[in-house]
Structures are given as C-alpha cells and as structure tokens.
Coordinates of C-alpha atoms in Angstrom, one line a residue:
M5 CA 76.1 78.1 98.6
A6 CA 78.0 81.9 97.9
T7 CA 81.4 80.0 96.1
H8 CA 78.6 78.2 94.3
G9 CA 76.7 81.1 93.3
V10 CA 80.4 82.7 92.2
V11 CA 81.9 79.4 90.1
Y12 CA 78.3 79.9 88.7
D13 CA 79.1 83.7 87.6
L14 CA 82.0 83.1 86.5
I15 CA 80.6 79.1 84.1
N16 CA 78.0 81.6 82.9
E17 CA 80.2 84.5 82.1
K18 CA 82.5 82.3 80.6
L19 CA 79.6 80.8 78.6
L20 CA 78.6 84.1 77.3
L21 CA 82.3 84.8 76.5
H22 CA 81.9 81.8 73.9
K23 CA 78.7 82.2 71.9
I24 CA 80.1 85.4 71.2
S25 CA 82.9 84.5 69.7
M26 CA 80.3 82.8 67.7
G27 CA 78.6 85.4 66.9
D28 CA 75.9 86.1 69.0
E29 CA 74.9 89.1 69.1
A30 CA 72.1 88.7 72.3
A31 CA 74.7 87.4 74.5
F32 CA 77.3 90.4 73.7
K33 CA 74.0 92.5 74.5
E34 CA 74.7 90.7 77.8
V35 CA 77.9 91.3 78.6
F36 CA 77.5 94.7 77.6
D37 CA 74.4 95.5 79.8
T38 CA 75.9 93.7 82.8
Y39 CA 79.0 94.9 82.8
K40 CA 79.3 99.0 80.8
G41 CA 78.1 100.7 84.4
R42 CA 81.1 99.4 85.9
V43 CA 83.5 100.3 83.7
F44 CA 82.1 103.5 83.0
T45 CA 82.7 104.2 86.5
F46 CA 86.0 103.3 86.7
V47 CA 86.8 104.8 83.5
E48 CA 85.2 108.4 84.7
N49 CA 87.0 108.1 87.9
F50 CA 90.2 108.2 86.3
I51 CA 89.8 110.6 83.9
H52 CA 86.7 113.0 84.9
S53 CA 85.2 113.3 81.5
R54 CA 81.4 111.4 81.1
A55 CA 81.4 111.9 77.1
D56 CA 86.0 111.5 76.0
A57 CA 84.3 107.3 79.7
E58 CA 81.8 106.1 77.0
E59 CA 83.6 106.7 74.4
I60 CA 85.9 104.8 75.8
V61 CA 83.5 102.2 77.0
Q62 CA 82.7 101.8 73.7
E63 CA 85.3 101.4 72.3
T64 CA 86.2 98.7 74.4
F65 CA 83.0 96.7 74.1
L66 CA 83.2 97.0 70.3
S67 CA 87.3 95.7 70.6
L68 CA 85.5 92.9 72.6
W69 CA 83.8 92.3 69.9
Q70 CA 85.6 93.0 67.1
Q71 CA 88.1 90.1 68.8
R72 CA 85.1 87.6 69.2
N73 CA 87.3 85.0 67.9
S74 CA 90.2 84.6 70.6
L75 CA 87.6 84.3 73.9
T76 CA 87.8 81.0 73.6
S77 CA 90.3 80.8 75.7
V78 CA 89.9 83.6 77.9
E79 CA 89.6 82.4 81.7
H80 CA 88.3 84.7 83.3
P81 CA 86.0 87.2 81.4
R82 CA 86.1 89.7 84.3
N83 CA 89.1 90.4 83.7
Y84 CA 89.5 90.4 80.5
I85 CA 87.2 92.6 80.4
Y86 CA 88.5 95.5 83.1
T87 CA 92.4 94.1 80.9
L88 CA 91.0 96.0 78.3
V89 CA 89.5 99.1 79.2
R90 CA 92.4 99.8 81.5
N91 CA 94.5 100.0 78.4
K92 CA 92.2 102.1 76.5
T93 CA 92.2 104.1 79.7
M94 CA 95.7 104.7 79.0
R95 CA 96.2 104.8 75.8
Y96 CA 94.0 108.2 76.7
I97 CA 96.0 109.3 78.8
G98 CA 98.8 109.4 77.1
N99 CA 97.3 110.2 74.1
V100 CA 96.2 113.4 76.2
I101 CA 99.3 114.5 78.5
R102 CA 100.7 114.7 74.3
D103 CA 97.6 116.9 73.5
E104 CA 97.0 120.7 74.7
K105 CA 94.0 120.8 73.6
M106 CA 92.8 118.0 75.5
Q107 CA 94.5 119.1 78.8
R108 CA 93.1 121.6 78.6
I109 CA 89.8 120.4 78.5
I110 CA 90.4 117.3 81.2
L111 CA 91.8 120.3 83.3
A112 CA 88.4 122.6 82.7
N113 CA 86.3 119.5 84.2
M114 CA 88.2 118.4 86.6
Q115 CA 88.1 122.3 87.7
T116 CA 84.1 121.3 88.2
E117 CA 83.5 118.6 89.1
S118 CA 86.7 119.1 92.1
N119 CA 86.7 120.6 95.2
S120 CA 89.7 123.5 95.1
T121 CA 91.2 124.3 97.8
Q122 CA 91.4 120.0 98.3
E123 CA 92.7 120.0 94.5
D124 CA 95.3 122.8 95.5
M125 CA 96.1 120.5 99.0
E126 CA 96.4 117.3 96.3
F127 CA 97.9 119.5 93.5
R128 CA 101.1 120.4 95.8
E129 CA 101.6 116.8 97.3
S130 CA 101.5 116.2 93.8
K131 CA 103.5 118.2 93.1
K132 CA 106.3 116.5 96.1
R133 CA 105.8 113.2 95.2
I134 CA 107.5 114.6 91.1
D135 CA 110.3 115.7 92.2
E136 CA 110.9 112.6 94.6
A137 CA 110.3 110.8 91.6
I138 CA 112.5 112.7 89.6
A139 CA 115.0 112.7 92.8
R140 CA 115.7 108.9 92.3
L141 CA 116.3 109.4 88.3
P142 CA 120.0 110.1 86.7
E143 CA 121.4 113.4 85.8
Q144 CA 121.3 113.3 82.6
K145 CA 117.5 112.5 83.5
Q146 CA 117.0 115.1 86.0
K147 CA 118.7 118.0 83.3
I148 CA 117.0 117.7 80.9
F149 CA 113.9 117.4 82.4
R150 CA 114.3 119.9 84.2
M151 CA 115.2 122.0 81.5
C152 CA 112.2 120.7 79.4
R153 CA 109.6 121.1 82.2
E154 CA 110.3 123.6 84.6
E155 CA 112.4 125.9 81.8
G156 CA 110.0 125.6 79.2
L157 CA 112.7 124.9 76.1
S158 CA 112.4 122.7 72.9
H159 CA 113.9 119.1 72.4
E160 CA 116.3 122.0 69.8
Y161 CA 118.0 123.5 71.7
I162 CA 118.1 120.9 74.7
A163 CA 120.0 118.6 72.0
A164 CA 122.1 121.3 71.4
E165 CA 122.6 122.3 74.8
T166 CA 123.8 118.8 75.5
G167 CA 125.2 117.4 72.6
L168 CA 122.0 114.7 71.8
S169 CA 120.4 114.2 69.3
K170 CA 116.4 115.7 69.3
S171 CA 114.9 112.2 69.1
R172 CA 117.2 110.6 71.9
V173 CA 116.7 114.4 73.6
K174 CA 112.1 112.8 73.4
N175 CA 113.1 109.7 74.3
I176 CA 114.1 110.2 77.0
M177 CA 111.2 112.3 78.5
V178 CA 108.9 109.5 77.2
E179 CA 110.8 106.8 79.6
V180 CA 110.6 110.3 81.7
L181 CA 107.1 110.4 81.9
R182 CA 106.9 106.7 82.1
Y183 CA 108.7 106.4 84.5
V184 CA 106.5 109.1 86.6
R185 CA 103.5 107.8 85.5
L186 CA 104.0 104.4 87.7
F187 CA 105.2 106.4 90.2
L188 CA 102.3 108.5 90.7
A189 CA 100.4 105.7 89.5
Q190 CA 100.8 103.5 92.7
E191 CA 100.1 107.1 95.1
G192 CA 97.2 107.6 93.5
H193 CA 98.2 110.8 92.2
L194 CA 98.1 110.5 87.7
M195 CA 95.5 112.6 86.7
V196 CA 97.9 115.6 88.0
L197 CA 100.2 114.8 85.2
F198 CA 98.2 116.4 83.3
V199 CA 99.3 119.7 85.0
L200 CA 102.8 119.3 85.7
L201 CA 104.5 117.1 82.0
K202 CA 101.9 119.0 79.7
K203 CA 105.5 120.9 78.4
I204 CA 107.4 117.1 77.7
F205 CA 106.0 116.8 74.3

C-alpha cells in the first residue's frame, strides 16, 4: 500500500505541474504551500539568513511560475523544484563571496546562531581542508592563490609579477574558487569560504 501512496503522490504532483503550465493559480498555490517550508529549511541551512532564505524561496517559485510552459516535460516535480532552489542558492553564495558587505552580514548571522567554540573548531578543520585542496593544484595556481589570499596582493600586482594579464589572474582565481568550493561542499565545509576566500575578488 505504501508503494501505491508514493506513486499517487508523484502522479498528483505531475498533474499539479500540468495545471500550473496552463496558468492554474490554485494548483500553483498548492505546490507552493506543500514545498515552501521544506525549501526554506534547505536554503537556511546553507546561508544562515532567514531573510535571504525567504527571498530565495520566493525567487524559486517565481521562476517556477515564469517557466510554467516547460513544466509538462518534468518527470520528477520534487527533483525539479529542489534543482531550482539549489541553483539559486549556489548563485547567491557565489555573489556573496564577491560582496564583502554581504559577507559581513552573513557572518554576523552565523556568529549569533553558532556556538563559538564549535565554530572555531570547524574553521580550523575547514582551513586544513582548503590547504589540502590547494596543494593538489598546479604550482602556478597555488602561487597566485597564495599571493591573492594570503598576501592580500591585487590582481594588477600579481599580473605584473607573474607576467600574466589581469584578466588571466582573475580567471585563475575563479577556477581555484570553483575547485575549492566543490571540494569543501563534498566535505561539508562550504560556508567557511565566506571567511577564507573573501579577498579573491
């Protein structure tokens, strides 16, 4: 009987998306009411900001409505919704890493909600993980990363010192950041990027 329940839910959710694709606002509200709490918790666990999590949730469902014409081809509604919200969350995180003001806001939120001792331990462990990740990179990328992050040198200065163009230096830092972010995500230390990589851009 449990299997039938799961099948029924999937069919019902696909039907709801089909109705949404036809502009059915009641179906949209039903999907929103079903998922908003779960999606909000998912996002807040990543960014530790209720206000920004709420905004990401709103943007997710706005995108769902705006892209409703494509919903008829969705085979797994839950996966589709979580893919939408995950992409928006990662885009938000990428933007925050580039925005020092937003970094301070999020870090303040993290500090008020986290145990300081535990946070220090996680910080040290995450820095160790980042060092491990950087050590696996080619020598040139390691050098540029450390000049930028550890020595606080500008892209212009690094370009002059290495003989590379400023745009190439920035592209290397983007590549390093992407690599380290994926490495930390696998290790469960994604949020520490706000502290350790804030000087990259």
